[in-house]
Amino acid sequence: MEHRFWNWRLWAGFGVSLLAIASYFAFFHVIRLVPLVGAALFAVAAILLVSGLKRAYEQPQLYRGKVAGRVLASLS
């Protein structure tokens, strides 16, 4: 049986997107003055999710995450 690696970029991107949403609501009075902080977190999350999806679809024999990638990207 062939061992496939865990696609950490998908889960890290989803985690960063949750962190971005939580920080937006928790620190609204600060982020309202500097909106680039929230935008930067969402950009990092998007980069991680896209690279994780790319990795899952280009090398499915090595990395998992085709179905989880779609779900996590949709939820993010």
PDB file of C-alpha atoms in Angstrom:
ATOM      1  CA  MET A   1       0.000   0.000   0.000  1.00  0.00           C
ATOM      2  CA  GLU A   2       1.301   3.397  -0.973  1.00  0.00           C
ATOM      3  CA  HIS A   3       1.544   6.063   1.694  1.00  0.00           C
ATOM      4  CA  ARG A   4       0.137   9.479   0.807  1.00  0.00           C
ATOM      5  CA  PHE A   5       1.173  12.579   2.680  1.00  0.00           C
ATOM      6  CA  TRP A   6      -1.116  14.883   4.615  1.00  0.00           C
ATOM      7  CA  ASN A   7      -1.740  18.129   2.703  1.00  0.00           C
ATOM      8  CA  TRP A   8      -1.040  20.608   5.490  1.00  0.00           C
ATOM      9  CA  ARG A   9      -1.445  23.677   3.280  1.00  0.00           C
ATOM     10  CA  LEU A  10      -5.182  23.113   2.941  1.00  0.00           C
ATOM     11  CA  TRP A  11      -5.706  22.893   6.680  1.00  0.00           C
ATOM     12  CA  ALA A  12      -3.345  25.776   7.423  1.00  0.00           C
ATOM     13  CA  GLY A  13      -5.197  27.974   4.919  1.00  0.00           C
ATOM     14  CA  PHE A  14      -8.526  27.090   6.501  1.00  0.00           C
ATOM     15  CA  GLY A  15      -7.112  27.798   9.957  1.00  0.00           C
ATOM     16  CA  VAL A  16      -5.735  31.178   8.888  1.00  0.00           C
ATOM     17  CA  SER A  17      -9.081  32.099   7.345  1.00  0.00           C
ATOM     18  CA  LEU A  18     -10.839  31.233  10.624  1.00  0.00           C
ATOM     19  CA  LEU A  19      -8.223  33.267  12.478  1.00  0.00           C
ATOM     20  CA  ALA A  20      -8.821  36.203  10.120  1.00  0.00           C
ATOM     21  CA  ILE A  21     -12.567  36.107  10.725  1.00  0.00           C
ATOM     22  CA  ALA A  22     -12.139  35.757  14.496  1.00  0.00           C
ATOM     23  CA  SER A  23      -9.601  38.570  14.660  1.00  0.00           C
ATOM     24  CA  TYR A  24     -11.854  40.794  12.585  1.00  0.00           C
ATOM     25  CA  PHE A  25     -14.698  40.473  15.067  1.00  0.00           C
ATOM     26  CA  ALA A  26     -12.506  40.429  18.177  1.00  0.00           C
ATOM     27  CA  PHE A  27     -10.397  43.441  17.209  1.00  0.00           C
ATOM     28  CA  PHE A  28     -12.859  45.372  15.077  1.00  0.00           C
ATOM     29  CA  HIS A  29     -12.009  48.727  16.646  1.00  0.00           C
ATOM     30  CA  VAL A  30      -8.296  48.287  15.774  1.00  0.00           C
ATOM     31  CA  ILE A  31      -8.704  46.593  12.377  1.00  0.00           C
ATOM     32  CA  ARG A  32     -11.197  49.252  11.355  1.00  0.00           C
ATOM     33  CA  LEU A  33      -8.349  51.770  11.478  1.00  0.00           C
ATOM     34  CA  VAL A  34      -5.857  49.474   9.696  1.00  0.00           C
ATOM     35  CA  PRO A  35      -7.858  47.277   7.283  1.00  0.00           C
ATOM     36  CA  LEU A  36      -4.722  45.840   5.675  1.00  0.00           C
ATOM     37  CA  VAL A  37      -4.203  43.486   8.627  1.00  0.00           C
ATOM     38  CA  GLY A  38      -7.415  41.600   7.905  1.00  0.00           C
ATOM     39  CA  ALA A  39      -6.788  41.706   4.174  1.00  0.00           C
ATOM     40  CA  ALA A  40      -3.274  40.325   4.679  1.00  0.00           C
ATOM     41  CA  LEU A  41      -4.601  37.411   6.728  1.00  0.00           C
ATOM     42  CA  PHE A  42      -7.193  36.610   4.076  1.00  0.00           C
ATOM     43  CA  ALA A  43      -4.519  36.843   1.371  1.00  0.00           C
ATOM     44  CA  VAL A  44      -2.276  34.399   3.249  1.00  0.00           C
ATOM     45  CA  ALA A  45      -5.230  32.041   3.686  1.00  0.00           C
ATOM     46  CA  ALA A  46      -6.065  32.248  -0.021  1.00  0.00           C
ATOM     47  CA  ILE A  47      -2.455  31.569  -1.030  1.00  0.00           C
ATOM     48  CA  LEU A  48      -2.267  28.536   1.252  1.00  0.00           C
ATOM     49  CA  LEU A  49      -5.602  27.171   0.034  1.00  0.00           C
ATOM     50  CA  VAL A  50      -4.780  27.637  -3.636  1.00  0.00           C
ATOM     51  CA  SER A  51      -1.340  26.067  -3.264  1.00  0.00           C
ATOM     52  CA  GLY A  52      -2.860  23.167  -1.303  1.00  0.00           C
ATOM     53  CA  LEU A  53      -5.524  22.590  -3.955  1.00  0.00           C
ATOM     54  CA  LYS A  54      -2.921  22.766  -6.677  1.00  0.00           C
ATOM     55  CA  ARG A  55      -0.779  20.256  -4.836  1.00  0.00           C
ATOM     56  CA  ALA A  56      -3.718  17.891  -4.316  1.00  0.00           C
ATOM     57  CA  TYR A  57      -4.762  17.925  -7.960  1.00  0.00           C
ATOM     58  CA  GLU A  58      -1.327  17.913  -9.576  1.00  0.00           C
ATOM     59  CA  GLN A  59       0.115  15.118  -7.418  1.00  0.00           C
ATOM     60  CA  PRO A  60      -2.828  13.015  -6.196  1.00  0.00           C
ATOM     61  CA  GLN A  61      -0.605   9.951  -5.825  1.00  0.00           C
ATOM     62  CA  LEU A  62       1.476  11.821  -3.185  1.00  0.00           C
ATOM     63  CA  TYR A  63      -0.944  14.145  -1.398  1.00  0.00           C
ATOM     64  CA  ARG A  64      -4.453  13.785  -0.068  1.00  0.00           C
ATOM     65  CA  GLY A  65      -7.078  16.456  -0.100  1.00  0.00           C
ATOM     66  CA  LYS A  66      -9.128  16.528  -3.281  1.00  0.00           C
ATOM     67  CA  VAL A  67     -12.465  16.378  -1.501  1.00  0.00           C
ATOM     68  CA  ALA A  68     -11.320  18.117   1.682  1.00  0.00           C
ATOM     69  CA  GLY A  69      -9.763  20.861  -0.411  1.00  0.00           C
ATOM     70  CA  ARG A  70     -13.038  21.654  -2.144  1.00  0.00           C
ATOM     71  CA  VAL A  71     -14.931  21.672   1.121  1.00  0.00           C
ATOM     72  CA  LEU A  72     -12.401  23.786   3.002  1.00  0.00           C
ATOM     73  CA  ALA A  73     -12.052  26.285   0.157  1.00  0.00           C
ATOM     74  CA  SER A  74     -15.829  26.636  -0.002  1.00  0.00           C
ATOM     75  CA  LEU A  75     -16.114  27.170   3.739  1.00  0.00           C
ATOM     76  CA  SER A  76     -13.290  29.688   3.757  1.00  0.00           C
TER      77      SER A  76
END
